[in-house]
PDB file of C-alpha atoms in Angstrom:
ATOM      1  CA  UNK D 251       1.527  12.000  -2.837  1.00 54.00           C
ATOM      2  CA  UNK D 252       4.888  12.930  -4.450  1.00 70.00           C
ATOM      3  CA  UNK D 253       7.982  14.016  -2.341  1.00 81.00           C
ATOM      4  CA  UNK D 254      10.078  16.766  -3.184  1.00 92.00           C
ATOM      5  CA  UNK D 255      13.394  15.492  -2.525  1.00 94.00           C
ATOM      6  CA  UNK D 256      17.026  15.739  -3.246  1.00 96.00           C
ATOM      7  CA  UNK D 257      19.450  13.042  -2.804  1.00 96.00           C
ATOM      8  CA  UNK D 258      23.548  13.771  -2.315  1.00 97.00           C
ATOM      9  CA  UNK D 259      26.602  12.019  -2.034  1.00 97.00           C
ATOM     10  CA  UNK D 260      28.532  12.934   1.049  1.00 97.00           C
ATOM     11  CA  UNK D 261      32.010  14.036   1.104  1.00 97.00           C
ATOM     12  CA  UNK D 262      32.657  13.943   5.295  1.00 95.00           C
ATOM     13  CA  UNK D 263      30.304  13.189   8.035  1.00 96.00           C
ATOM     14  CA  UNK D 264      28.714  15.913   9.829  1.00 95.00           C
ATOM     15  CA  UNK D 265      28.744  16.165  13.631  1.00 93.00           C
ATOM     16  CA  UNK D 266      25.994  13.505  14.743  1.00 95.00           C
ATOM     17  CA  UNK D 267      25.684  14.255  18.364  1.00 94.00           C
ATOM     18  CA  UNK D 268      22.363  15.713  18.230  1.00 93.00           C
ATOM     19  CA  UNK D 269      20.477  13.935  15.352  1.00 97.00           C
ATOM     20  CA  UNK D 270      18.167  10.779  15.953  1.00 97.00           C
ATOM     21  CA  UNK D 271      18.992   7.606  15.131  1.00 97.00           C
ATOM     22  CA  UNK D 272      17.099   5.066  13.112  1.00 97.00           C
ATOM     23  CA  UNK D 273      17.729   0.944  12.255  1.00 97.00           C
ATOM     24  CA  UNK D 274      16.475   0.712   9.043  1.00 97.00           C
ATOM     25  CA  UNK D 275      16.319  -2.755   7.247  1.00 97.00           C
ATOM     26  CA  UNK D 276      14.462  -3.379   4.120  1.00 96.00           C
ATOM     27  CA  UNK D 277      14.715  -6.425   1.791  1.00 97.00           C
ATOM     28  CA  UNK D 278      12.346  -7.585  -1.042  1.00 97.00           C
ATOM     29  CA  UNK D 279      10.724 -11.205  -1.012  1.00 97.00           C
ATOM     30  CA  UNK D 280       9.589 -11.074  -4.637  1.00 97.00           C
ATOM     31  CA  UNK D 281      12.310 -10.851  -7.212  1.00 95.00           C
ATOM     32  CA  UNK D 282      12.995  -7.828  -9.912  1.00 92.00           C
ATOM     33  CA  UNK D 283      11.393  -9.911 -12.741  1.00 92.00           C
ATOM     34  CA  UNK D 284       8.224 -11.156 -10.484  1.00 95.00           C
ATOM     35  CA  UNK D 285       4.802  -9.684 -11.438  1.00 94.00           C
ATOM     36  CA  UNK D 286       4.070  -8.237  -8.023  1.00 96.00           C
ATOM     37  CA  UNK D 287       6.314  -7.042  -5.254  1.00 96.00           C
ATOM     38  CA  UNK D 288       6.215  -7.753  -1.588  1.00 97.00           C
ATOM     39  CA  UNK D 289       8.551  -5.936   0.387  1.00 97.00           C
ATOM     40  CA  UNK D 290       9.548  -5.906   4.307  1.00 98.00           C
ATOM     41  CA  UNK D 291      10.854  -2.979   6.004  1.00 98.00           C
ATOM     42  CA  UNK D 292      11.838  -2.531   9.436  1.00 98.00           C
ATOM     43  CA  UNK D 293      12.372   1.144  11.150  1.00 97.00           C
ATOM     44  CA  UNK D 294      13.831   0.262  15.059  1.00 96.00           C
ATOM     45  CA  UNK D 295      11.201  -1.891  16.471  1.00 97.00           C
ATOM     46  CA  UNK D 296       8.376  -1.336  13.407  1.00 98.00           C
ATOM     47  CA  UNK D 297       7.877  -3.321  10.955  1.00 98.00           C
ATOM     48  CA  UNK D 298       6.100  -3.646   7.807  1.00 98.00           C
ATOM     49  CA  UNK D 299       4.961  -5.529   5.320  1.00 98.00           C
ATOM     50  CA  UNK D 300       4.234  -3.713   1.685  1.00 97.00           C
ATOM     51  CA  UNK D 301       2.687  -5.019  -1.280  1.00 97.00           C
ATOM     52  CA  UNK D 302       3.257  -3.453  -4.561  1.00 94.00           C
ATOM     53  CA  UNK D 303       1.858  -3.932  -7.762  1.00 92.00           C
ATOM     54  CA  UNK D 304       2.051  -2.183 -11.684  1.00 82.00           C
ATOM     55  CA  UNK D 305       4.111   0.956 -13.366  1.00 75.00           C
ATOM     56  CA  UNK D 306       3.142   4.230 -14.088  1.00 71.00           C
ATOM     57  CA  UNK D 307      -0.616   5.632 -13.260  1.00 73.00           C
ATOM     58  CA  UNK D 308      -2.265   1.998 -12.518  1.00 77.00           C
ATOM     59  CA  UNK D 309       0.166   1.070  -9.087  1.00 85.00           C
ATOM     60  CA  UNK D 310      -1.500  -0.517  -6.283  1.00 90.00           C
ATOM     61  CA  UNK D 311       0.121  -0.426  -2.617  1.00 94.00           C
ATOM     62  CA  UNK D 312      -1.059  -2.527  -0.104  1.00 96.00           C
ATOM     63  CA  UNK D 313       0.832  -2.226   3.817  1.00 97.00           C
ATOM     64  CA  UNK D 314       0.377  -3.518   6.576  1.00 98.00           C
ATOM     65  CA  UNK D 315       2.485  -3.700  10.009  1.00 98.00           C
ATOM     66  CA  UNK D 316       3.508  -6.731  10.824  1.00 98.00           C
ATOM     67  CA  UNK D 317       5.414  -8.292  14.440  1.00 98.00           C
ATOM     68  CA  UNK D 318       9.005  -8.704  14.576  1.00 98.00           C
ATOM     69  CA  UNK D 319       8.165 -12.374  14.817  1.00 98.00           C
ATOM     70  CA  UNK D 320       6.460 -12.521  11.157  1.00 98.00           C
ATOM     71  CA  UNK D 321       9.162 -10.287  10.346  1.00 98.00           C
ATOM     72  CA  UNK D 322      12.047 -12.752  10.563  1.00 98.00           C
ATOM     73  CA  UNK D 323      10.131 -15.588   9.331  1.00 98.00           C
ATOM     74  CA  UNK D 324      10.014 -14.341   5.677  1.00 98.00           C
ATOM     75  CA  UNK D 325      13.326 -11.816   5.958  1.00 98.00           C
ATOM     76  CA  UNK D 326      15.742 -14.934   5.088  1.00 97.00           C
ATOM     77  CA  UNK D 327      14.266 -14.775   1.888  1.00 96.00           C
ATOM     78  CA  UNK D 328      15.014 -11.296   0.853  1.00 97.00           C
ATOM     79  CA  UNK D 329      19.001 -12.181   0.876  1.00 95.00           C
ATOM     80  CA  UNK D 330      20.633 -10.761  -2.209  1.00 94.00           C
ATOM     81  CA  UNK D 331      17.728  -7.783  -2.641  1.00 95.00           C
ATOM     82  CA  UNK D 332      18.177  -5.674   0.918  1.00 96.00           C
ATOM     83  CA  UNK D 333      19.298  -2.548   1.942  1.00 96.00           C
ATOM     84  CA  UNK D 334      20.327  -1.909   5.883  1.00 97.00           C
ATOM     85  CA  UNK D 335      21.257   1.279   7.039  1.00 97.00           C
ATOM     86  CA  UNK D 336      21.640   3.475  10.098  1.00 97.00           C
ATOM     87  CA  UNK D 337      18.846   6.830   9.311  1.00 97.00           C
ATOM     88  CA  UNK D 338      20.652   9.646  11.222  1.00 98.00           C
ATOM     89  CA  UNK D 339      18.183  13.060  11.191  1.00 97.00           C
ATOM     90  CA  UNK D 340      18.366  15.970  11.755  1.00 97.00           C
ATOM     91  CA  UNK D 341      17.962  19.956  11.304  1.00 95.00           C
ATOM     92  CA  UNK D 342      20.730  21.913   8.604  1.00 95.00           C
ATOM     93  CA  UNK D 343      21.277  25.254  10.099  1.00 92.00           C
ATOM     94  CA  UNK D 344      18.661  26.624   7.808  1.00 91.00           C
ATOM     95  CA  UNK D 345      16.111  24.344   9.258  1.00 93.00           C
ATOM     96  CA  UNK D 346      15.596  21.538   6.458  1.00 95.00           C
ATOM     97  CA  UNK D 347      15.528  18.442   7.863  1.00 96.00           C
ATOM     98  CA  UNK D 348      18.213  15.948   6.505  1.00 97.00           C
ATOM     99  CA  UNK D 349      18.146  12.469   6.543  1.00 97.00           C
ATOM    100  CA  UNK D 350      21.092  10.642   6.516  1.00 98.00           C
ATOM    101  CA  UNK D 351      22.215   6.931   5.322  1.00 97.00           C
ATOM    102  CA  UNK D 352      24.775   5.112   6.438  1.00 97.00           C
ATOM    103  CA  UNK D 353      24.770   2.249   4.626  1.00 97.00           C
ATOM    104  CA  UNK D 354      25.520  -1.383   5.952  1.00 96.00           C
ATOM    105  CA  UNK D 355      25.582  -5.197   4.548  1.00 93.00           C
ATOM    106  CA  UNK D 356      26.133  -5.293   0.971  1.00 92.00           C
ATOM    107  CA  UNK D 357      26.299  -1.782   0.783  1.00 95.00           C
ATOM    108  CA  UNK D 358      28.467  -0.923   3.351  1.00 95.00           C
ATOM    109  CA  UNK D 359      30.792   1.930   2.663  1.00 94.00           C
ATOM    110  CA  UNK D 360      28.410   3.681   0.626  1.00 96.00           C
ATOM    111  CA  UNK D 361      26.707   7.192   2.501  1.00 97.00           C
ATOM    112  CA  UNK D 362      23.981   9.428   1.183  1.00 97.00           C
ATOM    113  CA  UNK D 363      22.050  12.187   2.537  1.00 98.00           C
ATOM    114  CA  UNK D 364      18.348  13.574   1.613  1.00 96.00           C
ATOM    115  CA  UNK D 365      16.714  16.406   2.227  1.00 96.00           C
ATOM    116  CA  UNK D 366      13.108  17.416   1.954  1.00 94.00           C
ATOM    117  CA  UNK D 367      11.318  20.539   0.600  1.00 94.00           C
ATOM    118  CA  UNK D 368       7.678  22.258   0.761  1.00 93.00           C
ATOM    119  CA  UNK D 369       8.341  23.375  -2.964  1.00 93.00           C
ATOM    120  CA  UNK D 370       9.433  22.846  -6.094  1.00 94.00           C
ATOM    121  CA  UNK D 371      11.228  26.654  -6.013  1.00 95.00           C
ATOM    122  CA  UNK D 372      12.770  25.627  -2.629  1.00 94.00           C
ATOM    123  CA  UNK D 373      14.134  21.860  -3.847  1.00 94.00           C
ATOM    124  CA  UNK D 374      15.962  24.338  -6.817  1.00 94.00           C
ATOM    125  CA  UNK D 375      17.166  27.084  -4.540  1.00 95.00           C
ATOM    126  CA  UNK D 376      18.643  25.148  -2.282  1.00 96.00           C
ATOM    127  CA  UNK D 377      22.199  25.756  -1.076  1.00 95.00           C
ATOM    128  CA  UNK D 378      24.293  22.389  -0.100  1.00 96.00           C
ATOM    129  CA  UNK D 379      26.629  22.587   3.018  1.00 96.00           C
ATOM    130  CA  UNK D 380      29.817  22.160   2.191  1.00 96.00           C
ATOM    131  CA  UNK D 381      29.739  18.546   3.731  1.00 97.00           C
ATOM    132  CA  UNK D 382      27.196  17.310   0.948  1.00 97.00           C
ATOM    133  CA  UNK D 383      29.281  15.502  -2.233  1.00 97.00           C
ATOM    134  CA  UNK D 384      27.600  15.424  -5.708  1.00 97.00           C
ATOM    135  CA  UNK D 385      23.468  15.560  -6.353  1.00 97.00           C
ATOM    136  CA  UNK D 386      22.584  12.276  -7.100  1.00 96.00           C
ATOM    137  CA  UNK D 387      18.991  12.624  -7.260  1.00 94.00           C
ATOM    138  CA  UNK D 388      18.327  11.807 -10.508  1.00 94.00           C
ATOM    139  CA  UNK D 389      20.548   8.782 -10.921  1.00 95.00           C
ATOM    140  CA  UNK D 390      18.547   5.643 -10.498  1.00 94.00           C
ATOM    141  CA  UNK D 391      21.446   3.377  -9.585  1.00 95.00           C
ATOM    142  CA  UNK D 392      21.017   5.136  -5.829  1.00 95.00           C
ATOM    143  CA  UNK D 393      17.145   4.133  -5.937  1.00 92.00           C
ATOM    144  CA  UNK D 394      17.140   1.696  -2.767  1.00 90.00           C
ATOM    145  CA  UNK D 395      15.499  -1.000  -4.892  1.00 88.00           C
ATOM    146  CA  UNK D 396      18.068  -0.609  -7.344  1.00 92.00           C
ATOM    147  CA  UNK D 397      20.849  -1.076  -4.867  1.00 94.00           C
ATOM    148  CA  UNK D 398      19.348  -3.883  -3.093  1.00 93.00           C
ATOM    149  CA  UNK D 399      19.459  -5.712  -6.061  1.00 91.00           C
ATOM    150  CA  UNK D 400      22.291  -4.447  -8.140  1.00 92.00           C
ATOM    151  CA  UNK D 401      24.527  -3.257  -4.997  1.00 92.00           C
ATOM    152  CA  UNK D 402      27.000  -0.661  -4.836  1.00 92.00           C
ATOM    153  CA  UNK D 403      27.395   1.822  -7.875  1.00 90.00           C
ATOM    154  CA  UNK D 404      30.502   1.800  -9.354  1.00 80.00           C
TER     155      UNK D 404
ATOM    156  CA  UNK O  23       6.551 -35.053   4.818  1.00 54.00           C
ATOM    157  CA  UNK O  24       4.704 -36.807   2.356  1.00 69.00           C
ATOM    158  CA  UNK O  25       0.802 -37.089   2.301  1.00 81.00           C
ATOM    159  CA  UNK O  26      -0.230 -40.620   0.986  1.00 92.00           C
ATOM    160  CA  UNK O  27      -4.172 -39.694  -0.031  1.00 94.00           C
ATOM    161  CA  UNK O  28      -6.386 -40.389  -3.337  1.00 96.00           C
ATOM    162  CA  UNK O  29      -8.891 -37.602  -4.126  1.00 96.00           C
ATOM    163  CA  UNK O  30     -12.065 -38.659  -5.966  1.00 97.00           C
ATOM    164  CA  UNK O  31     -15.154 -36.621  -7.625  1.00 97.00           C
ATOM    165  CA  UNK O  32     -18.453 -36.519  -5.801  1.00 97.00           C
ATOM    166  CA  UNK O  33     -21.439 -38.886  -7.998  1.00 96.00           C
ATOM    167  CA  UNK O  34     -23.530 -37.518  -4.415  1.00 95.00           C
ATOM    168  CA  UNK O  35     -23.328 -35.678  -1.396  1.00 96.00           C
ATOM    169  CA  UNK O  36     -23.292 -37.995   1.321  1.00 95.00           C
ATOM    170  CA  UNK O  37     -25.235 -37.141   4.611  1.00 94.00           C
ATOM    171  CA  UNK O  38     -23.504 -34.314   6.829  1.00 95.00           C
ATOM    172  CA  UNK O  39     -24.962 -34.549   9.804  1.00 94.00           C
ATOM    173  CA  UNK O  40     -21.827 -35.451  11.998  1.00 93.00           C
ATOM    174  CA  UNK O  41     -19.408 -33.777   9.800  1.00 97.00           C
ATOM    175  CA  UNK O  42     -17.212 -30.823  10.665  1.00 97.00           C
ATOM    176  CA  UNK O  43     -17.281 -27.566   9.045  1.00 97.00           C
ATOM    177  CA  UNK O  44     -14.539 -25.678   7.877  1.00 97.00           C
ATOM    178  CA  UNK O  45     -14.473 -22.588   5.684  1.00 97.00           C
ATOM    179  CA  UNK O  46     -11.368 -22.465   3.562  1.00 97.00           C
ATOM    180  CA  UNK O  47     -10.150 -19.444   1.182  1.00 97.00           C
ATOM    181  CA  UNK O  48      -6.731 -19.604   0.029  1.00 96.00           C
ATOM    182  CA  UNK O  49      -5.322 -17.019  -2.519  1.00 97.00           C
ATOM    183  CA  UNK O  50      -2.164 -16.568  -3.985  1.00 97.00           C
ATOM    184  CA  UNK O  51      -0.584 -13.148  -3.962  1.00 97.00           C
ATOM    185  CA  UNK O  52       2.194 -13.491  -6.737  1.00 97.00           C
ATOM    186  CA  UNK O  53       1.552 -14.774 -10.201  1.00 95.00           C
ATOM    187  CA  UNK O  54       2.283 -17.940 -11.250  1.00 92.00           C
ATOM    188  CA  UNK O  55       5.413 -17.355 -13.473  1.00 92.00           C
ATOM    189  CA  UNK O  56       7.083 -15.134 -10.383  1.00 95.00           C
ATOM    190  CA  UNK O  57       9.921 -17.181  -9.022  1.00 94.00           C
ATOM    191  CA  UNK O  58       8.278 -17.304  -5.950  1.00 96.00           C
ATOM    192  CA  UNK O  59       5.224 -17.777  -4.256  1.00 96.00           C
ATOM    193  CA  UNK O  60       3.437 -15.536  -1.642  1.00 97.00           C
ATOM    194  CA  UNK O  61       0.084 -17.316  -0.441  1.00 97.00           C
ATOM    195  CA  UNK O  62      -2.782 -16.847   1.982  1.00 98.00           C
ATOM    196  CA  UNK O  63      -4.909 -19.602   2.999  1.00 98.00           C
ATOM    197  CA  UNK O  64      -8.000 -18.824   6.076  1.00 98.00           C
ATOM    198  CA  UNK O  65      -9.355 -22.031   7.846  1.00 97.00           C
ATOM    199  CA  UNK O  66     -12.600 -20.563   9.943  1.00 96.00           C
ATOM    200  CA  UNK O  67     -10.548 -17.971  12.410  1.00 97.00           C
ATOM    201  CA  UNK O  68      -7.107 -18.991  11.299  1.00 98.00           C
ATOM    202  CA  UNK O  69      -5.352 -16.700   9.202  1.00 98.00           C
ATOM    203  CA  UNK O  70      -1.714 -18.176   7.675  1.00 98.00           C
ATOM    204  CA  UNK O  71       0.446 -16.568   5.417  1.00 98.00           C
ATOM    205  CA  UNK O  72       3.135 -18.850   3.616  1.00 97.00           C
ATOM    206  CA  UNK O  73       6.229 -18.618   1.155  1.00 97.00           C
ATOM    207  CA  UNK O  74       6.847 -21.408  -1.345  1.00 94.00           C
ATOM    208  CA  UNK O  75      10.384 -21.340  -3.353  1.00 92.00           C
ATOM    209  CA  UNK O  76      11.971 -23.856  -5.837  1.00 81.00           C
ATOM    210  CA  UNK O  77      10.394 -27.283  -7.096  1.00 74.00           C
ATOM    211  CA  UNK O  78      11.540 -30.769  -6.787  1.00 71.00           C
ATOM    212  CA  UNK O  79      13.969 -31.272  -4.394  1.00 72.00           C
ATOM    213  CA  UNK O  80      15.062 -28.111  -3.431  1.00 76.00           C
ATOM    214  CA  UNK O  81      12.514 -26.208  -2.252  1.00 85.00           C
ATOM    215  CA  UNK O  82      11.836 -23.401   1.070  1.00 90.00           C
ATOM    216  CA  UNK O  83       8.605 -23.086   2.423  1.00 93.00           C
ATOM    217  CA  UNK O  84       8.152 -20.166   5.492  1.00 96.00           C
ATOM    218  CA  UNK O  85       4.474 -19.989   7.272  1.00 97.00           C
ATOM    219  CA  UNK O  86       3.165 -17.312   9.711  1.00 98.00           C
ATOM    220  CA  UNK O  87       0.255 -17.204  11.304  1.00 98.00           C
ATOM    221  CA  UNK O  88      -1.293 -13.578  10.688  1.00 98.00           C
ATOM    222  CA  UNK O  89      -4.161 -11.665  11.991  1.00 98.00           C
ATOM    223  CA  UNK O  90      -7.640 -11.160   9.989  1.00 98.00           C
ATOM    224  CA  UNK O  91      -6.673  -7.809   9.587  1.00 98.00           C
ATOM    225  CA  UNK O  92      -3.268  -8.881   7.829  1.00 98.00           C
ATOM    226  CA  UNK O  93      -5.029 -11.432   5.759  1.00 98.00           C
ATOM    227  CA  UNK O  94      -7.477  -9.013   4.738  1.00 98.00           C
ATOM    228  CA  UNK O  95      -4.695  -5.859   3.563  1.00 98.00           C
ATOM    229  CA  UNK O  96      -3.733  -8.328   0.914  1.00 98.00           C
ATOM    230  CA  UNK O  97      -6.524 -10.729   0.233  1.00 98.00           C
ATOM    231  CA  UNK O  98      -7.276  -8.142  -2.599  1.00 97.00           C
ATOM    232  CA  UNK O  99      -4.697  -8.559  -4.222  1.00 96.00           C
ATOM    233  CA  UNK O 100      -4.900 -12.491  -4.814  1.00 97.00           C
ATOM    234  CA  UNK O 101      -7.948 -11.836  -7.248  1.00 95.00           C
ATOM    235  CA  UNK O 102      -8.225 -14.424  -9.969  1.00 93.00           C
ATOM    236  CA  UNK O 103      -5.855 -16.638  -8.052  1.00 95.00           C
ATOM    237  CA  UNK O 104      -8.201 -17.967  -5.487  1.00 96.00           C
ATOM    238  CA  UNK O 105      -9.694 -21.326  -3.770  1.00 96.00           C
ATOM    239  CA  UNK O 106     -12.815 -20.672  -2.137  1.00 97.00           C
ATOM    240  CA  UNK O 107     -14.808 -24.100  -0.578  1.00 97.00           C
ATOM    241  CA  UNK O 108     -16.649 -25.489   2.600  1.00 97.00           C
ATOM    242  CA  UNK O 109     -14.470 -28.510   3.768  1.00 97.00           C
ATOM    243  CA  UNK O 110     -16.631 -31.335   5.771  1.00 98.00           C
ATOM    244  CA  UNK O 111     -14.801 -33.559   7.669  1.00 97.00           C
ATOM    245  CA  UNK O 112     -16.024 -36.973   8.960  1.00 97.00           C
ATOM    246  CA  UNK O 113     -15.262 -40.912   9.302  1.00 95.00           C
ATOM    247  CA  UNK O 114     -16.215 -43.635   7.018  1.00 95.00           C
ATOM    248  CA  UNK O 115     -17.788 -46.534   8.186  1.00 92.00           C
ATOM    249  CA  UNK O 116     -14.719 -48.172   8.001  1.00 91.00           C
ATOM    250  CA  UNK O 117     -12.929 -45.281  10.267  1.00 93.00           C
ATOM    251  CA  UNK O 118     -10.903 -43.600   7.463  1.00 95.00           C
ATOM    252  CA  UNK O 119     -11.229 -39.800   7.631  1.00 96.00           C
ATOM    253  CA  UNK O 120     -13.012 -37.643   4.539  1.00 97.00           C
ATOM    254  CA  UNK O 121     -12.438 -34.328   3.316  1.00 97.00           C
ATOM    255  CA  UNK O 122     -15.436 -33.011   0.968  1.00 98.00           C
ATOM    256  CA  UNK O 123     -14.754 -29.822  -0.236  1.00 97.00           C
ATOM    257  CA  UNK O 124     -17.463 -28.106  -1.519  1.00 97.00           C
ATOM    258  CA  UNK O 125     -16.332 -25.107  -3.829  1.00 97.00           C
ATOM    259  CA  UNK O 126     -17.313 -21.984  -4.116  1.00 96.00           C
ATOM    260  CA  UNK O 127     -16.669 -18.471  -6.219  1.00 93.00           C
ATOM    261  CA  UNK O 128     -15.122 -19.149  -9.260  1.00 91.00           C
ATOM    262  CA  UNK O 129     -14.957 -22.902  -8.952  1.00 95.00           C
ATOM    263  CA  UNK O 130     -18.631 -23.175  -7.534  1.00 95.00           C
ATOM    264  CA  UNK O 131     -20.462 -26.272  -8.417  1.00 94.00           C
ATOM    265  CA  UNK O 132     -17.159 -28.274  -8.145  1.00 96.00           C
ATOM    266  CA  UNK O 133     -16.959 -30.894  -5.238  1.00 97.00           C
ATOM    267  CA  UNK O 134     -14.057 -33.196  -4.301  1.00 97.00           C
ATOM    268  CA  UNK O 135     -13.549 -35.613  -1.229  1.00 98.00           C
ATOM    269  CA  UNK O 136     -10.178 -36.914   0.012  1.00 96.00           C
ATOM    270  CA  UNK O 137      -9.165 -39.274   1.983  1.00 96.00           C
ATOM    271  CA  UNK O 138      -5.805 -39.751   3.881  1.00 94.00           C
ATOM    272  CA  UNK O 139      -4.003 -42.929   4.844  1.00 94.00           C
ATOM    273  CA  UNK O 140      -1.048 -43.915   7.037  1.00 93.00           C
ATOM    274  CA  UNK O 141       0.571 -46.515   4.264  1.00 93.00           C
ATOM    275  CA  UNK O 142       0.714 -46.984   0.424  1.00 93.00           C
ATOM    276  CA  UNK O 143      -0.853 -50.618   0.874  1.00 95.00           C
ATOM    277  CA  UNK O 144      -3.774 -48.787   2.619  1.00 94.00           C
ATOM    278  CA  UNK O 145      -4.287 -46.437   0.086  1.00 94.00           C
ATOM    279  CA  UNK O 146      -4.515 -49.381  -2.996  1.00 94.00           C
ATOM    280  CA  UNK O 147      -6.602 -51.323  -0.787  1.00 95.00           C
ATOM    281  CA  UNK O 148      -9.127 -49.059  -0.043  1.00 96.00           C
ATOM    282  CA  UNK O 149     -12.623 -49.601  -1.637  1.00 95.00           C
ATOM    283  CA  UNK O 150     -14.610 -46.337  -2.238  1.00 96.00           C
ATOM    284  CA  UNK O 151     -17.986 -46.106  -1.222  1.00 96.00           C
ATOM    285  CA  UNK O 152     -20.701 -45.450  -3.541  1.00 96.00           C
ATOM    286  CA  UNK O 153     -20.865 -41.876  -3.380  1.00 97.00           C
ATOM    287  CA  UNK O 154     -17.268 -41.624  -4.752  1.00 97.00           C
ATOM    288  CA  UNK O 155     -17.421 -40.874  -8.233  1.00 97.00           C
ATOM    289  CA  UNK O 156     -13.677 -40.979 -10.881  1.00 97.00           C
ATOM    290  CA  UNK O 157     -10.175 -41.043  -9.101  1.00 96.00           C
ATOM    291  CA  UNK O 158      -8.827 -37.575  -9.797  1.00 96.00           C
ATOM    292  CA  UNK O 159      -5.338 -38.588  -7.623  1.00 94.00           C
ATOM    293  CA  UNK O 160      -3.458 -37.915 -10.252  1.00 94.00           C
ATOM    294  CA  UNK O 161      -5.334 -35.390 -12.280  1.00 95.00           C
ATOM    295  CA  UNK O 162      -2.892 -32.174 -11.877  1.00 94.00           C
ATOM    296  CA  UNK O 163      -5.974 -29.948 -12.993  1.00 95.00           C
ATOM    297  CA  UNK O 164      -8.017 -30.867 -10.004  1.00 95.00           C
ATOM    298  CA  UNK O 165      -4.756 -29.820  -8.011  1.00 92.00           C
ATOM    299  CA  UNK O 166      -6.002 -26.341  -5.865  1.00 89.00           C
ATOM    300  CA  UNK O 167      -3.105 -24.305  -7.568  1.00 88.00           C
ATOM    301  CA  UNK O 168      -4.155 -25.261 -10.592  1.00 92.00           C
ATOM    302  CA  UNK O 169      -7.839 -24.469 -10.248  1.00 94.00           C
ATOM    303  CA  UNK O 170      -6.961 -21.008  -8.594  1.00 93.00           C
ATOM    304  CA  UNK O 171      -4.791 -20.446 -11.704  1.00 91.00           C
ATOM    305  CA  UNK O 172      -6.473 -21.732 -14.375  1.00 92.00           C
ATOM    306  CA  UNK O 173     -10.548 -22.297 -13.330  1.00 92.00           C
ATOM    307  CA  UNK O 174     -12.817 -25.209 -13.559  1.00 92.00           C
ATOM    308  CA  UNK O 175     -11.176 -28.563 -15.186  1.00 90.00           C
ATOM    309  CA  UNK O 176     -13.695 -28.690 -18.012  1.00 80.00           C
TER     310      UNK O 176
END
């Protein structure tokens, strides 16, 4: 299941009032150079426990939810490999959904917004609002993962 | 906390009539050259999951309990990393307290005992019985990480 996605920069804040708000935390338990990854993620009062295994065509991804309980045994261990953020969504005037991140922790200072399309054709014709800052899609130093270990780009 | 116990082969399964059963599977869901460890152990109903960092003196070890359900998202994954064994439990004449495990899967045909005491003297002192075959206390390769790692000591 691949998502057609395009990640931006973002040069001023839009107007928030209507879009929903979402706690995300995420932090890894396994380090960058460990064979497998295991990975905890909370979303408001959700939380979730991923396994993650291989490169390429052979990945395995194993998830399952966990209690908020389980959740803060193990999250000590992810210090120094986490992302926390505030998820803000919602609708662009043309109806794409955007997504967000205001970044906290480590990261804090750092915002980046996502949106979502159907199609290929759509992900290329689509028109920024003037509030979105540079197309960062394809750099990998904004890959979460990357960022929770690496931190901030420069 | 330290365990003070000796752990022997087994020249014959004693008679157990009076002892009690536990199934045991214990897997280990990172590799053994990640820097740290992810494991699951299952004693009858009673699923654990547990984090192991560091060695010597500074290590962190995390445990939550976790549903079957949990245990069995990720038992997968611990493939070729695994302890399987029936565990008896019963008293020597002499009131000491013996663990046989009987293994099974890829160790099957392997069978240990152990037996736990409250002080160092105790554990010189004590006199196996007959069906006690070589001291393997201080055999690493009888150790269960090892055997889940590496297989049957030959």
């Amino acid at each position: 299941m691949e998502e057609i996605e395009r990640k931006f920069l973002v040069r001023e804040l839009p107007n928030l009032d209507e879009a929903k708000r979402t706690e995300v935390r995420q932090g890894y338990i396994t380090h960058p150079t460990d064979a497998v990854e295991m990975r905890l993620r909370q979303k408001n009062a959700t939380f979730v426990m991923t396994f993650k295994s291989g490169e390429g065509t052979v990945r395995t991804e194993r998830e399952a939810e966990i209690t908020q309980a389980q959740f803060e045994t193990f999250w000590p261990e992810t210090e120094g490999r986490r992302v926390e953020k505030i998820r803000w969504s919602a609708a662009l005037p043309d109806g794409l959904i955007f997504e967000l991140d205001v970044f906290e922790g480590a990261l804090a200072g750092l915002v980046l917004v996502e949106v979502e399309f159907d199609t290929l054709a759509a992900a290329e014709a689509f028109q920024p609002p003037h509030w979105f800052g540079a197309d960062v899609t394809d750099d990998k130093r904004y890959k979460n993962k990357n960022m929770a270990v690496n931190g901030l780009p420069d």
